[in-house]
Amino acid sequence: MSRAVYSGWACVWCGASLRRGGEPAGRARGSVGAHVLDVDVYQYLPGAGCSSLRSKQSGDD
C-alpha cells in the first residue's frame, strides 16, 4: 500500500488523488508481530470513480 493510500490521500483501488473528496471504502487490516497496522481506506465518490478514470485512460468513452 502506498503512503498516499495509507494516509487517506489517494483512492485505494486506483491510487488517484482524493483532493476533490472521497468516501470510506473499508478497513485494510495488517500487522507486524504484535503491532496492529489496520487503517481506514477511501475511494472516489460514486459517479466520479475509478471506472471513469479507466475509460479516460484507455480511450473508451
Short mmCIF file of C-alpha atoms in Angstrom, two decimals:
data_model
loop_
_atom_site.label_atom_id
_atom_site.label_comp_id
_atom_site.label_asym_id
_atom_site.label_seq_id
_atom_site.Cartn_x
_atom_site.Cartn_y
_atom_site.Cartn_z
CA MET A 1 0.00 0.00 0.00
CA SER A 2 1.39 3.39 -0.95
CA ARG A 3 1.93 6.16 1.57
CA ALA A 4 -0.82 8.24 -0.11
CA VAL A 5 -3.39 5.43 0.21
CA TYR A 6 -2.29 4.69 3.78
CA SER A 7 -2.69 8.38 4.67
CA GLY A 8 -6.13 8.66 3.02
CA TRP A 9 -4.90 10.98 0.26
CA ALA A 10 -5.45 8.52 -2.61
CA CYS A 11 -8.07 6.02 -3.80
CA VAL A 12 -7.44 2.50 -2.50
CA TRP A 13 -8.48 0.97 -5.86
CA CYS A 14 -6.65 3.11 -8.44
CA GLY A 15 -4.28 5.30 -6.41
CA ALA A 16 -5.58 8.59 -7.86
CA SER A 17 -5.68 11.70 -5.66
CA LEU A 18 -8.76 12.25 -3.48
CA ARG A 19 -8.20 16.01 -3.39
CA ARG A 20 -11.81 16.58 -4.53
CA GLY A 21 -13.28 14.22 -1.97
CA GLY A 22 -13.79 10.57 -1.27
CA GLU A 23 -15.78 8.18 0.84
CA PRO A 24 -14.82 5.31 3.15
CA ALA A 25 -14.08 2.05 1.31
CA GLY A 26 -13.49 -0.09 4.37
CA ARG A 27 -10.56 -1.06 6.53
CA ALA A 28 -7.26 -2.54 5.40
CA ARG A 29 -6.03 -4.95 8.04
CA GLY A 30 -2.45 -5.80 8.75
CA SER A 31 0.06 -6.44 11.47
CA VAL A 32 3.76 -6.91 12.10
CA GLY A 33 4.23 -9.13 15.09
CA ALA A 34 2.19 -7.66 17.94
CA HIS A 35 1.80 -4.28 16.19
CA VAL A 36 -1.62 -3.74 14.59
CA LEU A 37 -1.40 -1.73 11.35
CA ASP A 38 -5.12 -1.55 10.49
CA VAL A 39 -6.07 1.62 8.61
CA ASP A 40 -9.25 3.11 7.12
CA VAL A 41 -9.06 3.38 3.32
CA TYR A 42 -11.00 5.62 0.94
CA GLN A 43 -12.34 5.55 -2.62
CA TYR A 44 -13.72 8.01 -5.15
CA LEU A 45 -17.24 9.32 -4.68
CA PRO A 46 -19.98 7.49 -6.66
CA GLY A 47 -20.21 8.76 -10.25
CA ALA A 48 -16.63 10.03 -10.24
CA GLY A 49 -14.97 6.73 -9.55
CA CYS A 50 -12.15 4.62 -10.87
CA SER A 51 -14.18 3.23 -13.78
CA SER A 52 -14.50 6.71 -15.28
CA LEU A 53 -10.74 7.19 -14.88
CA ARG A 54 -10.02 3.84 -16.52
CA SER A 55 -12.23 4.67 -19.51
CA LYS A 56 -10.45 8.01 -19.99
CA GLN A 57 -7.05 6.34 -19.77
CA SER A 58 -7.96 3.59 -22.24
CA GLY A 59 -9.75 5.96 -24.64
CA ASP A 60 -13.19 4.37 -24.19
CA ASP A 61 -15.99 6.93 -23.73
#
